[in-house]
Coordinates of C-alpha atoms in Angstrom, one line a residue:
M1 CA 55.1 17.7 -21.6
A2 CA 57.2 20.7 -22.2
T3 CA 60.8 21.6 -22.3
G4 CA 62.8 24.7 -21.7
S5 CA 63.2 25.5 -25.4
N6 CA 60.2 23.9 -26.9
A7 CA 56.7 22.3 -26.4
D8 CA 56.0 18.7 -27.5
R9 CA 52.3 18.0 -27.6
L10 CA 51.5 14.3 -27.3
T11 CA 48.5 13.1 -29.2
D12 CA 45.6 10.9 -27.9
A13 CA 46.6 8.4 -30.6
D14 CA 49.7 7.7 -28.5
S15 CA 48.6 4.8 -26.3
Q16 CA 51.7 5.1 -24.4
W17 CA 50.6 8.4 -23.1
N18 CA 46.8 7.4 -22.9
P19 CA 47.4 3.9 -21.5
V20 CA 44.7 1.3 -20.8
S21 CA 43.9 0.6 -16.9
S22 CA 46.5 -2.3 -17.2
F23 CA 49.3 0.1 -17.8
N24 CA 52.3 -0.5 -15.3
G25 CA 53.7 2.9 -15.3
L26 CA 56.7 2.3 -17.5
F27 CA 57.4 4.1 -20.6
T28 CA 60.1 5.1 -23.1
Y29 CA 61.1 8.7 -24.4
S30 CA 64.1 10.4 -25.7
F31 CA 65.4 13.1 -23.3
L32 CA 67.8 15.7 -23.9
N33 CA 70.6 16.4 -21.5
G34 CA 70.5 19.6 -19.8
E35 CA 66.9 20.2 -20.5
K36 CA 64.1 20.5 -17.8
Y37 CA 61.0 18.3 -18.1
V38 CA 57.6 18.7 -16.4
F39 CA 55.4 15.8 -16.1
G40 CA 51.7 15.7 -15.4
Y41 CA 48.8 13.2 -15.5
T42 CA 45.2 13.1 -14.9
T43 CA 43.0 10.4 -13.3
A44 CA 40.3 8.9 -15.5
D45 CA 36.7 9.6 -14.7
S46 CA 34.7 6.8 -13.1
I47 CA 31.8 5.1 -15.2
V48 CA 28.7 4.3 -13.1
T49 CA 26.4 1.8 -15.0
F50 CA 22.7 1.6 -14.0
V51 CA 21.1 -1.8 -14.6
D52 CA 17.5 -2.6 -14.5
T53 CA 16.8 -5.8 -12.3
I54 CA 13.4 -6.6 -14.3
T55 CA 15.4 -7.0 -17.5
G56 CA 19.0 -7.1 -16.5
S57 CA 19.7 -4.2 -19.2
T58 CA 21.6 -1.2 -18.7
V59 CA 19.4 1.9 -18.4
T60 CA 21.9 4.5 -18.6
T61 CA 25.5 5.4 -17.6
A62 CA 27.1 8.3 -15.7
Q63 CA 30.6 9.7 -16.0
V64 CA 31.9 10.8 -12.6
A65 CA 35.0 12.9 -12.1
P66 CA 37.6 11.7 -9.6
G67 CA 37.0 12.7 -6.0
S68 CA 33.2 13.4 -6.8
T69 CA 29.9 12.0 -5.6
L70 CA 27.3 10.3 -7.7
R71 CA 24.8 13.2 -6.8
S72 CA 27.0 15.7 -8.4
V73 CA 26.4 14.3 -11.6
S74 CA 22.5 13.2 -11.2
S75 CA 21.7 15.3 -14.1
Q76 CA 23.1 12.6 -16.3
Y77 CA 20.9 9.8 -14.9
R78 CA 18.0 11.2 -12.8
S79 CA 15.7 11.5 -15.8
D80 CA 16.1 7.6 -16.3
I81 CA 15.4 6.6 -12.7
P82 CA 11.7 6.1 -11.6
A83 CA 10.1 7.5 -8.5
A84 CA 10.1 5.3 -5.5
G85 CA 6.9 3.2 -5.6
S86 CA 6.5 3.6 -9.2
K87 CA 4.8 0.3 -10.8
V88 CA 5.6 -1.5 -14.0
E89 CA 3.0 -4.0 -15.4
D90 CA 4.6 -6.8 -17.2
G91 CA 2.3 -8.5 -19.7
N92 CA 4.9 -11.1 -20.5
T93 CA 4.7 -12.5 -16.7
G94 CA 1.5 -10.9 -15.4
L95 CA 3.6 -9.5 -12.7
T96 CA 3.5 -6.0 -11.2
W97 CA 6.9 -4.5 -10.2
T98 CA 7.4 -1.8 -7.6
Y99 CA 10.4 0.3 -7.8
V100 CA 12.2 0.4 -4.5
G101 CA 15.5 2.3 -5.1
L102 CA 19.1 2.0 -6.2
K103 CA 21.0 -1.0 -4.7
K104 CA 24.5 -2.2 -4.6
T105 CA 23.5 -5.7 -5.7
A106 CA 21.0 -7.2 -8.2
T107 CA 19.4 -9.0 -5.2
G108 CA 18.6 -5.6 -3.5
V109 CA 21.6 -5.9 -0.8
G110 CA 22.8 -2.8 0.2
D111 CA 21.3 0.9 -0.4
V112 CA 23.3 3.2 -2.7
D113 CA 24.3 6.4 -1.1
E114 CA 24.5 9.1 -3.7
N115 CA 26.6 11.4 -1.4
D116 CA 29.5 8.7 -1.2
I117 CA 32.7 9.4 -3.3
V118 CA 32.9 7.2 -6.4
N119 CA 36.5 5.6 -6.5
G120 CA 36.2 3.6 -9.7
D121 CA 33.9 2.2 -12.3
M122 CA 30.8 0.6 -10.5
T123 CA 27.4 -0.9 -11.4
V124 CA 24.4 0.0 -9.4
Y125 CA 20.8 -1.6 -9.6
L126 CA 17.3 -0.2 -10.2
Y127 CA 15.8 -2.6 -7.7
Y128 CA 12.2 -3.7 -7.9
T129 CA 9.8 -6.2 -5.9
N130 CA 7.0 -8.0 -7.4
D131 CA 3.6 -9.2 -6.3
Q132 CA 3.9 -12.8 -7.4
T133 CA 2.3 -14.0 -4.1
L134 CA -0.7 -11.6 -4.5
R135 CA -1.1 -12.8 -8.1
N136 CA -1.0 -16.3 -7.3
Q137 CA -3.6 -15.9 -4.7
L138 CA -5.9 -13.9 -7.0
V139 CA -5.6 -16.6 -9.6
D140 CA -6.5 -19.2 -7.1
G141 CA -9.5 -17.2 -5.8
L142 CA -10.8 -16.5 -9.4
N143 CA -10.5 -20.3 -10.1
D144 CA -12.5 -21.0 -7.0
S145 CA -15.2 -18.5 -7.8
I146 CA -15.5 -19.7 -11.5
T147 CA -16.0 -23.3 -10.1
K148 CA -18.7 -22.2 -7.6
G149 CA -20.4 -20.1 -10.5
D150 CA -20.2 -23.0 -13.0
A151 CA -21.8 -25.5 -10.5
L152 CA -24.8 -23.4 -10.1
D153 CA -28.2 -24.4 -11.5
L154 CA -29.1 -21.1 -13.3
S155 CA -32.8 -22.3 -13.9
K156 CA -33.4 -21.6 -10.2
Y157 CA -32.3 -17.9 -10.4
K158 CA -33.8 -14.8 -11.9
A159 CA -33.0 -14.4 -15.7
S160 CA -31.2 -11.2 -15.1
D161 CA -29.0 -12.6 -12.2
A162 CA -28.2 -15.7 -14.5
S163 CA -27.3 -13.5 -17.4
A164 CA -25.1 -11.3 -15.5
L165 CA -23.3 -14.4 -13.8
Q166 CA -22.8 -15.9 -17.1
A167 CA -21.2 -12.7 -18.8
K168 CA -18.8 -12.3 -15.7
L169 CA -17.8 -16.0 -15.6
A170 CA -16.9 -15.7 -19.5
E171 CA -14.9 -12.5 -18.8
A172 CA -13.1 -14.3 -15.7
K173 CA -12.2 -17.2 -17.9
A174 CA -10.9 -15.1 -20.9
L175 CA -8.7 -13.0 -18.5
L176 CA -7.2 -16.3 -17.0
A177 CA -6.6 -17.6 -20.5
R178 CA -4.7 -14.6 -21.7
T179 CA -1.0 -15.4 -22.3
A180 CA 2.3 -13.4 -23.0
P181 CA 2.4 -10.7 -24.0
S182 CA -0.8 -9.8 -22.5
M183 CA -1.0 -11.9 -19.4
A184 CA -3.5 -10.4 -16.8
V185 CA -2.0 -8.6 -13.9
S186 CA -3.1 -8.3 -10.5
S187 CA -5.1 -5.1 -10.8
E188 CA -7.2 -6.7 -13.5
L189 CA -7.5 -10.0 -11.7
S190 CA -8.5 -8.2 -8.4
K191 CA -11.2 -6.3 -10.4
V192 CA -12.9 -8.9 -12.1
L193 CA -12.8 -11.2 -8.9
N194 CA -14.5 -8.6 -6.9
E195 CA -17.1 -8.1 -9.6
L196 CA -17.7 -12.0 -9.8
N197 CA -17.9 -12.3 -6.0
T198 CA -20.5 -9.5 -5.9
I199 CA -22.7 -11.3 -8.1
L200 CA -22.3 -14.6 -6.6
K201 CA -22.9 -13.1 -3.1
S202 CA -26.2 -11.6 -4.4
M203 CA -27.2 -15.2 -5.5
G204 CA -26.6 -16.7 -2.0
V205 CA -23.1 -18.2 -2.7
N206 CA -20.3 -17.7 -0.1
T207 CA -17.1 -16.8 -1.7
K208 CA -13.5 -16.5 -0.4
P209 CA -12.2 -12.9 0.5
T210 CA -10.4 -11.1 -2.1
P211 CA -6.6 -11.2 -1.4
G212 CA -5.2 -7.8 -0.8
G213 CA -8.6 -6.4 -0.2
G214 CA -9.4 -6.0 -3.9
L215 CA -6.5 -3.7 -4.3
D216 CA -3.2 -4.2 -6.1
S217 CA -1.5 -4.1 -2.6
G218 CA 1.8 -5.9 -3.3
G219 CA 0.9 -9.3 -1.8
G220 CA -0.8 -7.7 1.4
R221 CA 2.4 -5.9 2.6
G222 CA 2.0 -2.8 4.7
R223 CA 3.2 0.3 2.9
G224 CA 1.9 3.2 4.9
R225 CA 2.9 4.6 8.1
G226 CA -0.5 3.2 9.4
G227 CA -0.7 5.2 12.5
R228 CA 2.7 4.8 13.9
G229 CA 4.0 7.9 12.3
G230 CA 7.6 8.9 11.9
S231 CA 10.7 7.0 11.3
G232 CA 13.6 5.4 13.1
G233 CA 14.9 2.2 14.7
G234 CA 16.2 0.8 17.7
S235 CA 19.5 -0.4 19.4
G236 CA 21.3 -3.6 20.5
T237 CA 21.7 -5.7 23.7
A238 CA 24.8 -6.8 25.8
G239 CA 26.4 -10.1 25.4
K240 CA 26.5 -10.5 21.7
K241 CA 29.4 -12.8 21.1
S242 CA 30.0 -14.9 18.0
T243 CA 32.1 -16.7 15.7
G244 CA 31.6 -16.5 11.7
N245 CA 31.0 -19.2 9.2
N246 CA 30.8 -19.2 5.3
S247 CA 27.9 -17.5 4.1
G248 CA 26.6 -13.9 4.1
I249 CA 28.8 -11.4 5.8
R250 CA 30.7 -13.8 8.2
V251 CA 31.0 -12.4 11.6
G252 CA 34.5 -13.0 13.1
L253 CA 36.0 -13.1 9.4
D254 CA 34.5 -10.3 7.4
G255 CA 34.0 -8.1 10.5
N256 CA 32.7 -8.2 14.1
W257 CA 30.4 -6.5 16.6
E258 CA 31.4 -3.6 18.8
L259 CA 29.4 -2.6 21.8
M260 CA 29.5 1.4 22.0
N261 CA 28.3 1.8 25.6
P262 CA 29.2 -1.1 27.8
A263 CA 28.7 0.8 31.0
E264 CA 25.1 1.7 30.1
A265 CA 24.3 -1.7 28.7
Q266 CA 25.4 -3.6 31.7
S267 CA 22.5 -2.1 33.7
N268 CA 20.0 -1.7 30.9
P269 CA 20.6 -4.1 28.0
N270 CA 17.9 -2.7 26.0
A271 CA 19.7 0.7 25.7
S272 CA 22.9 -1.0 24.5
K273 CA 24.2 0.3 21.1
W274 CA 25.9 -2.2 18.8
R275 CA 27.5 -1.4 15.5
F276 CA 29.3 -3.9 13.1
N277 CA 32.7 -3.0 12.0
L278 CA 34.0 -4.6 8.6
T279 CA 37.7 -6.1 8.5
N280 CA 38.4 -4.1 5.4
G281 CA 37.4 -0.8 7.0
G282 CA 34.3 1.0 7.9
S283 CA 31.0 0.1 9.5
V284 CA 27.8 -1.3 8.1
T285 CA 24.7 0.8 7.2
G286 CA 21.4 -0.2 6.0
W287 CA 20.4 -3.9 5.7
A288 CA 23.0 -6.5 6.2
Y289 CA 22.8 -10.1 5.9
L290 CA 24.9 -11.6 8.7
T291 CA 25.9 -15.2 9.4
Y292 CA 27.4 -16.4 12.7
T293 CA 27.2 -19.0 15.4
Y294 CA 26.2 -18.2 19.2
E295 CA 26.5 -21.0 21.7
G296 CA 26.3 -23.7 19.1
R297 CA 23.5 -22.1 17.1
T298 CA 24.3 -21.0 13.5
K299 CA 22.1 -18.5 11.9
S300 CA 21.9 -16.4 8.8
E301 CA 19.6 -13.5 8.9
W302 CA 18.9 -9.7 7.9
Y303 CA 19.8 -6.9 10.5
H304 CA 19.5 -3.2 9.9
F305 CA 21.8 -0.4 10.8
G306 CA 21.1 3.2 10.9
N307 CA 23.0 6.1 9.4
D308 CA 24.8 6.4 12.6
N309 CA 25.8 2.7 12.2
I310 CA 23.9 1.6 15.1
M311 CA 21.8 -1.6 14.9
D312 CA 18.0 -1.2 14.9
S313 CA 15.7 -3.5 16.9
G314 CA 11.8 -3.6 17.6
W315 CA 9.6 -2.2 15.0
F316 CA 11.4 -0.6 12.1
L317 CA 10.0 1.5 9.2
D318 CA 12.1 1.7 6.3
S319 CA 12.3 4.6 3.6
N320 CA 9.9 2.8 1.6
N321 CA 7.1 3.0 4.2
T322 CA 7.4 -0.8 4.9
W323 CA 7.3 -2.1 8.4
Y324 CA 9.5 -4.9 9.8
Y325 CA 10.1 -6.3 13.1
L326 CA 13.7 -6.8 14.4
S327 CA 14.1 -9.2 17.4
M328 CA 13.9 -7.9 20.9
N329 CA 14.8 -11.4 22.3
H330 CA 18.1 -11.5 24.2
D331 CA 19.2 -15.0 22.8
G332 CA 22.4 -14.1 20.9
F333 CA 20.6 -13.1 17.9
F334 CA 19.0 -9.7 19.1
G335 CA 18.1 -7.5 16.2
E336 CA 17.6 -10.3 13.6
M337 CA 14.6 -9.9 11.2
V338 CA 11.5 -11.7 12.3
K339 CA 9.6 -13.6 9.8
G340 CA 6.1 -15.3 10.0
W341 CA 3.6 -14.8 12.9
H342 CA 4.7 -12.2 15.5
H343 CA 2.7 -11.7 18.8
D344 CA 3.6 -8.2 20.0
G345 CA 4.3 -7.9 23.7
Q346 CA 3.3 -4.3 24.1
D347 CA -0.1 -4.2 22.3
G348 CA -0.9 -8.0 22.6
R349 CA -1.9 -8.4 18.9
W350 CA -0.8 -10.8 16.1
Y351 CA 1.0 -9.5 13.1
Y352 CA 2.2 -11.4 10.0
L353 CA 5.7 -10.7 8.5
D354 CA 6.4 -12.0 5.1
P355 CA 8.3 -15.4 5.3
N356 CA 10.7 -14.1 2.5
S357 CA 11.1 -10.3 2.9
G358 CA 10.1 -9.8 6.4
A359 CA 7.7 -7.1 5.4
M360 CA 4.4 -6.8 7.5
H361 CA 1.3 -7.8 5.7
T362 CA -1.7 -5.9 5.7
N363 CA -5.4 -6.7 4.3
W364 CA -6.4 -10.2 3.5
S365 CA -3.7 -12.8 3.2
K366 CA -3.6 -16.2 2.6
I367 CA -1.3 -18.0 5.2
G368 CA -1.0 -21.9 5.6
G369 CA -4.1 -22.4 3.6
E370 CA -6.3 -20.0 5.6
Y371 CA -7.2 -16.4 5.0
Y372 CA -6.6 -13.8 7.7
F373 CA -7.3 -10.0 7.8
L374 CA -4.7 -7.9 9.0
N375 CA -5.7 -4.2 9.5
P376 CA -5.0 -2.1 6.4
T377 CA -5.9 1.3 7.9
A378 CA -5.4 3.2 11.3
P379 CA -7.6 6.2 11.9
A380 CA -5.3 7.2 14.9
Q381 CA -1.8 7.1 15.7
T382 CA -1.1 4.0 18.0
W383 CA 2.6 3.6 18.0
F384 CA 4.9 6.7 18.8
F385 CA 8.7 6.9 18.3
D386 CA 10.9 7.5 21.4
N387 CA 13.7 9.8 20.1
V388 CA 15.7 9.1 23.4
A389 CA 15.4 5.3 23.5
G390 CA 15.6 5.2 19.7
R391 CA 12.4 2.8 19.6
W392 CA 8.7 2.6 18.8
N393 CA 6.4 2.1 21.9
Y394 CA 2.7 1.5 21.9
G395 CA 0.5 4.5 23.0
D396 CA -2.3 2.3 24.4
V397 CA -4.9 4.4 22.6
N398 CA -8.4 3.4 21.6
S399 CA -7.6 2.4 18.1
R400 CA -6.7 -0.6 16.2
P401 CA -2.9 -0.8 15.3
F402 CA -2.1 -0.9 11.7
G403 CA -1.4 -4.5 10.4
S404 CA -2.9 -6.2 13.5
M405 CA -5.1 -9.2 13.1
Y406 CA -8.9 -9.4 13.4
Q407 CA -10.0 -12.1 15.7
N408 CA -13.5 -13.4 16.6
E409 CA -15.1 -10.6 14.8
T410 CA -16.4 -9.5 11.5
T411 CA -14.2 -7.6 9.1
P412 CA -14.9 -4.3 7.3
D413 CA -16.0 -6.0 4.2
G414 CA -18.4 -8.3 6.1
Y415 CA -16.6 -11.8 6.9
H416 CA -16.4 -13.3 10.2
V417 CA -13.0 -14.5 11.3
N418 CA -12.8 -17.0 14.2
E419 CA -10.8 -16.8 17.4
S420 CA -7.6 -17.9 15.6
G421 CA -8.2 -15.0 13.0
A422 CA -9.0 -17.6 10.2
W423 CA -12.0 -17.0 7.8
R424 CA -13.7 -20.6 7.1

């Protein structure tokens, strides 16, 4: 602060002039009559805290100037953020964690847009998924194969085969016996299970398929484009009327649907474009967990909205190359995430969508106590994105679609599955 005749420098030690966030704007100072005073102020930088969802600990922080984006200070944190798809093997739990990206919540809800203006202190989360399901299946498979190996009368086999089996059984048992901080992770379990099963098969013993196809595939969930190629989503349908209740984003309370093209939607419901406007301003983008009631039915489920705020539907490929299916049923819950078995009306094949995450499974998966083989590769593109319709369409080509279930045939690794797709 300066006067017409002198300059008075206020020090950082004066808390009145460097107030805490609770400062109400009132202050005292001795002013002189007849003098002119100039007041100035600065807005404090925002502090962004980056938290690791595996450990719950702070990884780093970034200081963002007023009116600036997080990306503008990326040099402060970029070296501390892993690349998408990076894996962390945790010997304390035996889990393998796969990094997904920066999220707004510790549970993975809401993508962080680094191009948004930072308007205050905030916490963002380094979000990971884990392979708990796959690891459990591998442990079950290894225990099953150990039981079968122990039950053999080795005197009836060649000495070399018996010796190889005994050595591998000992290795498998030692692997399962390991405790924190050296618990076996999926890649180790899968390797030993494959090797043990190979020996047992050579001795005429029938074994269960290796979950994940013998690879650490994150519980059998599809990660590649798998022949569909490209990216994008779909749109909504006419007639989505709802009232809210008390969990998730409550439709009717926290926001509501808006149909962007009612005239077009009237004649072609599949071409309708829905967005969800929040009561406190703005529209939803990315994943959103919506709760509402339609014609007496109350449901809470995930929906996805594109960067243009339009709701996606049909097959959807996210930024991590994971496939989901968002309902095409015109039942008041159009666009909700589908989970469990899905029979696709276009290609006539069965797919399995994780009952928790909704992600499409590939490779061997144990479902309801049975093993199913879901195509992990696609030599040719089978689904094509229609930019006009904003939706994936089946190309009816002579190739098996990525993720589709094998039925009444032999899998690439030599197991026959029945008409329902189950290996027995």
